PDB file of C-alpha atoms and ligand atoms in Angstrom:
ATOM      1  CA  MET Y   1     248.976 -53.540 191.520  1.00 44.00           C
ATOM      2  CA  GLU Y   2     245.064 -54.412 191.751  1.00 47.00           C
ATOM      3  CA  THR Y   3     244.114 -57.999 192.831  1.00 53.00           C
ATOM      4  CA  SER Y   4     242.086 -58.799 190.326  1.00 71.00           C
ATOM      5  CA  ALA Y   5     240.645 -61.478 188.054  1.00 89.00           C
ATOM      6  CA  TYR Y   6     243.222 -62.659 185.749  1.00 96.00           C
ATOM      7  CA  ILE Y   7     240.785 -64.882 183.749  1.00 98.00           C
ATOM      8  CA  ARG Y   8     236.799 -64.570 183.406  1.00 97.00           C
ATOM      9  CA  THR Y   9     234.453 -66.662 181.784  1.00 98.00           C
ATOM     10  CA  GLU Y  10     230.815 -65.267 180.964  1.00 98.00           C
ATOM     11  CA  ASN Y  11     228.022 -67.742 180.289  1.00 98.00           C
ATOM     12  CA  VAL Y  12     230.295 -70.311 178.556  1.00 98.00           C
ATOM     13  CA  ARG Y  13     228.789 -73.156 176.994  1.00 98.00           C
ATOM     14  CA  LYS Y  14     230.438 -76.149 175.286  1.00 98.00           C
ATOM     15  CA  VAL Y  15     228.541 -78.607 172.903  1.00 98.00           C
ATOM     16  CA  TYR Y  16     230.246 -81.435 171.585  1.00 98.00           C
ATOM     17  CA  ASN Y  17     229.263 -83.054 168.296  1.00 96.00           C
ATOM     18  CA  PRO Y  18     226.074 -80.643 167.968  1.00 95.00           C
ATOM     19  CA  GLY Y  19     222.872 -81.598 166.142  1.00 95.00           C
ATOM     20  CA  ARG Y  20     224.199 -85.466 166.455  1.00 96.00           C
ATOM     21  CA  PRO Y  21     223.018 -88.426 168.208  1.00 96.00           C
ATOM     22  CA  ASP Y  22     225.967 -88.173 170.616  1.00 96.00           C
ATOM     23  CA  GLU Y  23     225.278 -84.431 171.153  1.00 97.00           C
ATOM     24  CA  MET Y  24     226.921 -83.503 174.687  1.00 97.00           C
ATOM     25  CA  THR Y  25     226.646 -80.371 176.352  1.00 98.00           C
ATOM     26  CA  ALA Y  26     229.778 -80.289 178.546  1.00 98.00           C
ATOM     27  CA  LEU Y  27     229.783 -76.810 179.860  1.00 98.00           C
ATOM     28  CA  ASP Y  28     226.186 -75.200 180.386  1.00 98.00           C
ATOM     29  CA  ASP Y  29     226.420 -71.604 181.516  1.00 98.00           C
ATOM     30  CA  VAL Y  30     229.719 -71.203 183.313  1.00 98.00           C
ATOM     31  CA  SER Y  31     230.809 -67.899 184.745  1.00 98.00           C
ATOM     32  CA  ILE Y  32     233.740 -67.795 186.685  1.00 97.00           C
ATOM     33  CA  THR Y  33     236.701 -65.898 187.828  1.00 97.00           C
ATOM     34  CA  ILE Y  34     240.196 -66.840 188.304  1.00 97.00           C
ATOM     35  CA  ASP Y  35     242.448 -64.693 190.656  1.00 95.00           C
ATOM     36  CA  ARG Y  36     245.855 -63.135 189.638  1.00 95.00           C
ATOM     37  CA  GLY Y  37     248.810 -65.093 191.896  1.00 95.00           C
ATOM     38  CA  ALA Y  38     246.480 -67.075 193.341  1.00 95.00           C
ATOM     39  CA  VAL Y  39     245.793 -71.077 193.240  1.00 96.00           C
ATOM     40  CA  THR Y  40     242.183 -72.121 192.091  1.00 97.00           C
ATOM     41  CA  VAL Y  41     240.799 -75.555 192.122  1.00 97.00           C
ATOM     42  CA  ILE Y  42     238.181 -76.678 189.748  1.00 98.00           C
ATOM     43  CA  LYS Y  43     236.681 -80.077 191.275  1.00 96.00           C
ATOM     44  CA  GLY Y  44     233.538 -82.073 190.369  1.00 95.00           C
ATOM     45  CA  PRO Y  45     233.241 -85.752 189.680  1.00 93.00           C
ATOM     46  CA  SER Y  46     234.354 -87.478 186.637  1.00 93.00           C
ATOM     47  CA  GLY Y  47     232.790 -86.065 183.448  1.00 96.00           C
ATOM     48  CA  SER Y  48     231.545 -82.875 185.012  1.00 97.00           C
ATOM     49  CA  GLY Y  49     233.331 -80.730 182.735  1.00 98.00           C
ATOM     50  CA  LYS Y  50     236.822 -79.934 184.259  1.00 97.00           C
ATOM     51  CA  THR Y  51     238.763 -80.590 181.376  1.00 96.00           C
ATOM     52  CA  SER Y  52     236.796 -78.939 178.857  1.00 98.00           C
ATOM     53  CA  LEU Y  53     236.690 -75.806 180.972  1.00 98.00           C
ATOM     54  CA  LEU Y  54     240.398 -75.665 181.049  1.00 98.00           C
ATOM     55  CA  SER Y  55     241.106 -76.427 177.861  1.00 96.00           C
ATOM     56  CA  VAL Y  56     238.158 -73.588 176.757  1.00 97.00           C
ATOM     57  CA  ILE Y  57     240.462 -71.348 179.416  1.00 98.00           C
ATOM     58  CA  GLY Y  58     243.706 -72.338 177.934  1.00 97.00           C
ATOM     59  CA  CYS Y  59     242.699 -71.307 174.330  1.00 96.00           C
ATOM     60  CA  MET Y  60     242.808 -75.179 173.286  1.00 95.00           C
ATOM     61  CA  SER Y  61     239.541 -75.234 172.194  1.00 95.00           C
ATOM     62  CA  ARG Y  62     236.543 -72.949 171.697  1.00 96.00           C
ATOM     63  CA  PRO Y  63     233.501 -72.192 173.722  1.00 98.00           C
ATOM     64  CA  THR Y  64     230.214 -72.820 172.033  1.00 97.00           C
ATOM     65  CA  ALA Y  65     228.880 -69.728 173.286  1.00 98.00           C
ATOM     66  CA  GLY Y  66     230.113 -66.831 175.625  1.00 98.00           C
ATOM     67  CA  ARG Y  67     233.258 -65.234 176.402  1.00 98.00           C
ATOM     68  CA  VAL Y  68     236.505 -65.620 177.590  1.00 98.00           C
ATOM     69  CA  PHE Y  69     238.636 -63.396 178.853  1.00 97.00           C
ATOM     70  CA  VAL Y  70     242.282 -63.592 180.060  1.00 97.00           C
ATOM     71  CA  ASP Y  71     243.971 -60.682 180.923  1.00 95.00           C
ATOM     72  CA  GLY Y  72     241.379 -58.282 180.222  1.00 93.00           C
ATOM     73  CA  LYS Y  73     241.137 -59.778 176.318  1.00 94.00           C
ATOM     74  CA  ASP Y  74     238.108 -61.344 174.625  1.00 95.00           C
ATOM     75  CA  VAL Y  75     239.895 -64.638 173.040  1.00 96.00           C
ATOM     76  CA  VAL Y  76     237.068 -66.567 171.546  1.00 95.00           C
ATOM     77  CA  LYS Y  77     236.791 -64.392 168.901  1.00 91.00           C
ATOM     78  CA  LEU Y  78     240.403 -64.344 168.022  1.00 95.00           C
ATOM     79  CA  PRO Y  79     241.204 -65.884 164.726  1.00 95.00           C
ATOM     80  CA  GLU Y  80     243.237 -69.175 165.201  1.00 94.00           C
ATOM     81  CA  ARG Y  81     246.420 -67.892 164.746  1.00 93.00           C
ATOM     82  CA  PHE Y  82     246.256 -65.202 167.677  1.00 94.00           C
ATOM     83  CA  LEU Y  83     244.700 -67.686 169.733  1.00 95.00           C
ATOM     84  CA  THR Y  84     247.419 -70.136 169.326  1.00 94.00           C
ATOM     85  CA  GLY Y  85     249.796 -67.237 170.176  1.00 93.00           C
ATOM     86  CA  VAL Y  86     248.132 -66.333 173.197  1.00 95.00           C
ATOM     87  CA  ARG Y  87     248.194 -70.392 174.632  1.00 95.00           C
ATOM     88  CA  ARG Y  88     251.732 -70.399 173.582  1.00 93.00           C
ATOM     89  CA  LYS Y  89     252.496 -66.863 175.558  1.00 93.00           C
ATOM     90  CA  LYS Y  90     250.573 -66.964 178.437  1.00 96.00           C
ATOM     91  CA  PHE Y  91     249.869 -70.654 179.326  1.00 97.00           C
ATOM     92  CA  GLY Y  92     251.966 -73.675 180.990  1.00 96.00           C
ATOM     93  CA  PHE Y  93     250.082 -77.235 180.416  1.00 96.00           C
ATOM     94  CA  ILE Y  94     250.921 -79.772 183.080  1.00 94.00           C
ATOM     95  CA  PHE Y  95     248.630 -82.751 181.697  1.00 88.00           C
ATOM     96  CA  GLN Y  96     247.843 -86.039 183.906  1.00 81.00           C
ATOM     97  CA  GLN Y  97     249.645 -88.309 182.114  1.00 81.00           C
ATOM     98  CA  TYR Y  98     252.584 -85.820 181.648  1.00 84.00           C
ATOM     99  CA  HIS Y  99     253.066 -86.545 177.751  1.00 90.00           C
ATOM    100  CA  LEU Y 100     256.672 -86.941 178.053  1.00 95.00           C
ATOM    101  CA  ILE Y 101     258.767 -88.046 175.202  1.00 96.00           C
ATOM    102  CA  ARG Y 102     259.734 -91.145 176.588  1.00 96.00           C
ATOM    103  CA  ASN Y 103     262.830 -91.172 174.493  1.00 97.00           C
ATOM    104  CA  LEU Y 104     264.106 -87.926 174.803  1.00 97.00           C
ATOM    105  CA  ASN Y 105     266.379 -86.605 177.681  1.00 97.00           C
ATOM    106  CA  THR Y 106     265.026 -84.357 180.251  1.00 97.00           C
ATOM    107  CA  LEU Y 107     266.573 -81.320 178.941  1.00 97.00           C
ATOM    108  CA  ASP Y 108     265.100 -81.818 175.525  1.00 96.00           C
ATOM    109  CA  ASN Y 109     261.538 -82.760 176.512  1.00 97.00           C
ATOM    110  CA  ILE Y 110     261.264 -79.419 178.529  1.00 97.00           C
ATOM    111  CA  LEU Y 111     262.902 -77.906 175.342  1.00 96.00           C
ATOM    112  CA  LEU Y 112     259.889 -79.011 173.369  1.00 95.00           C
ATOM    113  CA  PRO Y 113     257.510 -75.841 174.070  1.00 94.00           C
ATOM    114  CA  LEU Y 114     260.182 -73.457 172.535  1.00 94.00           C
ATOM    115  CA  TYR Y 115     260.501 -74.869 169.059  1.00 91.00           C
ATOM    116  CA  PRO Y 116     257.427 -73.344 167.577  1.00 89.00           C
ATOM    117  CA  THR Y 117     259.095 -69.753 168.877  1.00 88.00           C
ATOM    118  CA  ASN Y 118     262.212 -68.230 167.126  1.00 88.00           C
ATOM    119  CA  MET Y 119     264.155 -67.721 170.355  1.00 93.00           C
ATOM    120  CA  MET Y 120     267.766 -68.266 169.762  1.00 95.00           C
ATOM    121  CA  PRO Y 121     269.556 -72.028 170.739  1.00 95.00           C
ATOM    122  CA  PRO Y 122     271.714 -70.121 173.606  1.00 96.00           C
ATOM    123  CA  GLU Y 123     268.605 -68.394 175.227  1.00 96.00           C
ATOM    124  CA  MET Y 124     266.554 -71.968 175.073  1.00 96.00           C
ATOM    125  CA  LYS Y 125     269.561 -73.696 176.741  1.00 95.00           C
ATOM    126  CA  ARG Y 126     269.454 -70.747 179.511  1.00 96.00           C
ATOM    127  CA  ARG Y 127     266.206 -70.967 180.393  1.00 96.00           C
ATOM    128  CA  ALA Y 128     266.074 -74.800 180.265  1.00 97.00           C
ATOM    129  CA  LEU Y 129     269.281 -74.789 182.652  1.00 96.00           C
ATOM    130  CA  ALA Y 130     267.303 -72.370 185.014  1.00 95.00           C
ATOM    131  CA  VAL Y 131     263.999 -74.349 185.377  1.00 94.00           C
ATOM    132  CA  MET Y 132     266.196 -77.383 185.802  1.00 96.00           C
ATOM    133  CA  ALA Y 133     267.822 -76.203 188.614  1.00 94.00           C
ATOM    134  CA  LYS Y 134     264.786 -74.742 189.812  1.00 89.00           C
ATOM    135  CA  LEU Y 135     263.041 -77.830 190.082  1.00 91.00           C
ATOM    136  CA  SER Y 136     266.257 -80.203 190.997  1.00 91.00           C
ATOM    137  CA  LEU Y 137     266.469 -81.630 187.805  1.00 95.00           C
ATOM    138  CA  SER Y 138     270.006 -80.487 187.284  1.00 95.00           C
ATOM    139  CA  GLY Y 139     271.384 -84.101 187.843  1.00 96.00           C
ATOM    140  CA  LYS Y 140     269.116 -85.566 185.308  1.00 97.00           C
ATOM    141  CA  GLN Y 141     269.561 -83.619 182.441  1.00 96.00           C
ATOM    142  CA  HIS Y 142     270.612 -86.412 180.126  1.00 97.00           C
ATOM    143  CA  SER Y 143     268.456 -88.978 181.332  1.00 97.00           C
ATOM    144  CA  ARG Y 144     265.730 -90.262 179.400  1.00 97.00           C
ATOM    145  CA  ALA Y 145     261.843 -90.011 180.472  1.00 97.00           C
ATOM    146  CA  LYS Y 146     261.462 -93.661 180.269  1.00 96.00           C
ATOM    147  CA  ASN Y 147     264.288 -94.181 183.292  1.00 97.00           C
ATOM    148  CA  LEU Y 148     262.938 -91.254 185.343  1.00 95.00           C
ATOM    149  CA  SER Y 149     261.018 -91.868 188.668  1.00 92.00           C
ATOM    150  CA  GLY Y 150     257.242 -91.081 188.546  1.00 88.00           C
ATOM    151  CA  GLY Y 151     257.951 -87.691 190.816  1.00 88.00           C
ATOM    152  CA  GLU Y 152     261.317 -86.590 188.557  1.00 93.00           C
ATOM    153  CA  GLN Y 153     258.780 -86.936 185.457  1.00 93.00           C
ATOM    154  CA  GLN Y 154     256.456 -84.906 187.061  1.00 90.00           C
ATOM    155  CA  ARG Y 155     258.957 -82.309 187.952  1.00 93.00           C
ATOM    156  CA  VAL Y 156     259.819 -82.492 184.061  1.00 95.00           C
ATOM    157  CA  ALA Y 157     256.367 -82.057 182.955  1.00 95.00           C
ATOM    158  CA  ILE Y 158     256.406 -78.692 185.244  1.00 94.00           C
ATOM    159  CA  ALA Y 159     259.690 -77.358 184.210  1.00 95.00           C
ATOM    160  CA  ARG Y 160     258.120 -78.019 180.760  1.00 96.00           C
ATOM    161  CA  ALA Y 161     255.154 -76.072 181.573  1.00 95.00           C
ATOM    162  CA  LEU Y 162     257.342 -73.248 182.872  1.00 94.00           C
ATOM    163  CA  ILE Y 163     259.718 -72.963 180.209  1.00 96.00           C
ATOM    164  CA  ASN Y 164     257.899 -70.155 178.304  1.00 94.00           C
ATOM    165  CA  ASP Y 165     257.536 -68.115 181.426  1.00 92.00           C
ATOM    166  CA  PRO Y 166     253.652 -68.386 181.944  1.00 96.00           C
ATOM    167  CA  ALA Y 167     251.471 -66.181 183.596  1.00 97.00           C
ATOM    168  CA  VAL Y 168     249.136 -69.303 184.056  1.00 98.00           C
ATOM    169  CA  ILE Y 169     249.822 -72.827 185.035  1.00 97.00           C
ATOM    170  CA  ILE Y 170     247.245 -75.107 184.097  1.00 97.00           C
ATOM    171  CA  ALA Y 171     246.942 -78.533 185.761  1.00 96.00           C
ATOM    172  CA  ASP Y 172     244.728 -81.377 184.795  1.00 96.00           C
ATOM    173  CA  GLU Y 173     244.903 -84.009 187.897  1.00 92.00           C
ATOM    174  CA  PRO Y 174     248.206 -83.431 188.216  1.00 90.00           C
ATOM    175  CA  THR Y 175     248.331 -85.480 191.600  1.00 87.00           C
ATOM    176  CA  ALA Y 176     246.606 -88.878 190.033  1.00 83.00           C
ATOM    177  CA  HIS Y 177     249.974 -90.851 189.924  1.00 79.00           C
ATOM    178  CA  LEU Y 178     251.631 -89.623 192.961  1.00 82.00           C
ATOM    179  CA  ASP Y 179     251.947 -90.752 196.374  1.00 85.00           C
ATOM    180  CA  ARG Y 180     251.247 -88.036 199.449  1.00 89.00           C
ATOM    181  CA  GLY Y 181     254.641 -87.308 199.905  1.00 88.00           C
ATOM    182  CA  LEU Y 182     255.204 -86.187 195.966  1.00 85.00           C
ATOM    183  CA  ALA Y 183     251.273 -84.477 196.078  1.00 89.00           C
ATOM    184  CA  ALA Y 184     252.820 -82.332 199.169  1.00 91.00           C
ATOM    185  CA  GLU Y 185     256.004 -81.553 196.897  1.00 88.00           C
ATOM    186  CA  PHE Y 186     253.918 -80.507 194.188  1.00 90.00           C
ATOM    187  CA  MET Y 187     252.014 -78.092 195.976  1.00 92.00           C
ATOM    188  CA  ARG Y 188     255.084 -76.311 197.396  1.00 91.00           C
ATOM    189  CA  ILE Y 189     256.531 -75.779 194.255  1.00 91.00           C
ATOM    190  CA  LEU Y 190     252.824 -74.122 193.375  1.00 91.00           C
ATOM    191  CA  ALA Y 191     253.366 -72.116 196.139  1.00 90.00           C
ATOM    192  CA  SER Y 192     256.210 -71.082 194.928  1.00 91.00           C
ATOM    193  CA  LEU Y 193     255.038 -70.192 191.668  1.00 93.00           C
ATOM    194  CA  CYS Y 194     252.269 -67.739 193.092  1.00 93.00           C
ATOM    195  CA  GLY Y 195     254.761 -66.260 195.137  1.00 93.00           C
ATOM    196  CA  GLU Y 196     256.490 -65.308 191.858  1.00 94.00           C
ATOM    197  CA  GLY Y 197     253.055 -63.879 190.754  1.00 94.00           C
ATOM    198  CA  ARG Y 198     251.987 -66.509 188.690  1.00 96.00           C
ATOM    199  CA  THR Y 199     248.150 -67.845 188.668  1.00 97.00           C
ATOM    200  CA  VAL Y 200     247.561 -71.463 188.962  1.00 97.00           C
ATOM    201  CA  LEU Y 201     244.358 -73.539 188.139  1.00 97.00           C
ATOM    202  CA  ILE Y 202     243.685 -76.785 188.688  1.00 97.00           C
ATOM    203  CA  ALA Y 203     241.674 -79.615 188.233  1.00 97.00           C
ATOM    204  CA  THR Y 204     241.134 -82.463 190.445  1.00 94.00           C
ATOM    205  CA  HIS Y 205     239.226 -84.854 192.159  1.00 89.00           C
ATOM    206  CA  ASP Y 206     241.951 -85.557 194.971  1.00 90.00           C
ATOM    207  CA  PRO Y 207     241.174 -84.264 198.513  1.00 91.00           C
ATOM    208  CA  PHE Y 208     244.507 -83.584 199.373  1.00 92.00           C
ATOM    209  CA  ILE Y 209     244.679 -80.623 196.710  1.00 93.00           C
ATOM    210  CA  TYR Y 210     241.532 -79.039 196.864  1.00 90.00           C
ATOM    211  CA  GLY Y 211     241.749 -79.356 201.008  1.00 91.00           C
ATOM    212  CA  HIS Y 212     244.786 -77.390 200.837  1.00 93.00           C
ATOM    213  CA  ASP Y 213     245.933 -74.214 202.799  1.00 93.00           C
ATOM    214  CA  LEU Y 214     247.252 -72.577 199.539  1.00 93.00           C
ATOM    215  CA  VAL Y 215     244.158 -73.345 197.774  1.00 96.00           C
ATOM    216  CA  GLY Y 216     242.486 -69.817 197.206  1.00 94.00           C
ATOM    217  CA  LYS Y 217     239.391 -70.496 195.386  1.00 96.00           C
ATOM    218  CA  THR Y 218     237.630 -73.824 194.951  1.00 97.00           C
ATOM    219  CA  ILE Y 219     235.093 -73.843 191.693  1.00 97.00           C
ATOM    220  CA  ALA Y 220     232.962 -77.243 192.373  1.00 97.00           C
ATOM    221  CA  MET Y 221     231.111 -78.225 189.224  1.00 98.00           C
ATOM    222  CA  ARG Y 222     228.478 -81.079 188.515  1.00 97.00           C
ATOM    223  CA  ASP Y 223     227.258 -81.717 185.229  1.00 98.00           C
ATOM    224  CA  GLY Y 224     228.822 -79.116 183.135  1.00 98.00           C
ATOM    225  CA  ARG Y 225     227.440 -76.658 185.776  1.00 98.00           C
ATOM    226  CA  ILE Y 226     229.202 -74.262 188.688  1.00 98.00           C
ATOM    227  CA  GLU Y 227     227.761 -75.886 191.745  1.00 97.00           C
ATOM    228  CA  GLU Y 228     229.452 -73.680 194.245  1.00 95.00           C
ATOM    229  CA  GLU Y 229     232.481 -71.055 193.874  1.00 94.00           C
ATOM    230  CA  ARG Y 230     233.956 -70.171 197.045  1.00 91.00           C
TER     231      ARG Y 230
HETATM  232  N1  LIG T 301     236.068 -84.258 172.370  1.00 52.23           N
HETATM  233  C1  LIG T 301     234.838 -85.015 173.039  1.00 52.23           C
HETATM  234  N2  LIG T 301     233.209 -85.155 172.404  1.00 52.23           N
HETATM  235  C2  LIG T 301     232.536 -85.339 172.716  1.00 52.23           C
HETATM  236  N3  LIG T 301     232.147 -85.831 174.138  1.00 52.23           N
HETATM  237  C3  LIG T 301     233.450 -84.956 174.939  1.00 52.23           C
HETATM  238  C4  LIG T 301     234.509 -84.765 174.445  1.00 52.23           C
HETATM  239  N4  LIG T 301     235.212 -84.444 175.569  1.00 52.23           N
HETATM  240  C5  LIG T 301     234.664 -84.532 176.764  1.00 52.23           C
HETATM  241  N5  LIG T 301     233.439 -85.138 176.328  1.00 52.23           N
HETATM  242  C6  LIG T 301     232.197 -85.287 177.093  1.00 52.23           C
HETATM  243  O1  LIG T 301     232.092 -83.869 177.861  1.00 52.23           O
HETATM  244  C7  LIG T 301     231.646 -84.405 179.829  1.00 52.23           C
HETATM  245  C8  LIG T 301     232.769 -83.798 180.372  1.00 52.23           C
HETATM  246  O2  LIG T 301     234.001 -84.074 180.171  1.00 52.23           O
HETATM  247  P1  LIG T 301     235.295 -83.466 180.328  1.00 52.23           P
HETATM  248  O3  LIG T 301     236.433 -84.573 180.267  1.00 52.23           O
HETATM  249  O4  LIG T 301     235.262 -82.491 180.760  1.00 52.23           O
HETATM  250  O5  LIG T 301     234.898 -83.990 182.303  1.00 52.23           O
HETATM  251  P2  LIG T 301     235.965 -83.743 183.623  1.00 52.23           P
HETATM  252  O6  LIG T 301     234.927 -83.439 184.631  1.00 52.23           O
HETATM  253  O7  LIG T 301     237.586 -83.393 182.942  1.00 52.23           O
HETATM  254  O8  LIG T 301     235.938 -85.923 183.904  1.00 52.23           O
HETATM  255  P3  LIG T 301     237.362 -86.500 184.537  1.00 52.23           P
HETATM  256  O9  LIG T 301     237.575 -86.219 185.642  1.00 52.23           O
HETATM  257  O10 LIG T 301     236.833 -87.900 184.209  1.00 52.23           O
HETATM  258  O11 LIG T 301     238.636 -85.935 183.768  1.00 52.23           O
HETATM  259  C9  LIG T 301     231.792 -86.210 179.534  1.00 52.23           C
HETATM  260  O12 LIG T 301     230.473 -86.452 179.644  1.00 52.23           O
HETATM  261  C10 LIG T 301     232.601 -86.228 178.316  1.00 52.23           C
HETATM  262  O13 LIG T 301     232.228 -87.549 177.974  1.00 52.23           O
HETATM  263 MG1  LIG T 302     239.293 -84.704 183.103  1.00 52.23          MG
END
């Protein structure tokens, strides 16, 4: 298999509130490539456009201009229904605040992304048990999210991102609430996901992450532009 770019953006621009006094150009002429089966980090100061770029790549928002290719397909012009389909099939998301539902238990939180699909309940359960085992959460299946430790909550968030077997894991500031030991564990988990051929994309300003040996490519952003890609 060739080691090619799995994701490519071409001259992407994202303008929020165009034509209004609060108009904001969050992404300006962004052209990058994200390699398959590797960890790519997007770093840059607060407000530089990291989250905006992740949401355009992850098919959560459309760019104002430019093109985004995922696995060779231009997703920008896709009708909403297909864009949602690409998002659900190709991507798993880990958010900074984890976005777990506090009163649901581990199992039910992990199952959330599968409800909009037509998957049969026995298959959903089988997948959930497998990802829980992989992330050492089997013993916490029935614990409510609000009673889990920070590291456990993060593993539930990772498990939920993996439940649809995504080709790409997108993580936005994933270590913001973790100590060094848990951040190191997080990176070990990512290494194993890359080992399975998954593509990992992380936005962070945590030097521990962007300085890590596992990182294949670092993209530095400033004021909505790419400052450096190496
Ligand atoms: N929905 C929105 N409407 C208007 N402006 C927005 C919106 N989302 C982001 N912005 C603005 O776009 C710019 C880039 O924001 P973005 O969230 O992409 O930055 P970031 O690099 O992720 O920052 P942080 O490190 O603080 O998370 C900021 O100036 C922000 O205020
Ligand atoms: Mg952000």
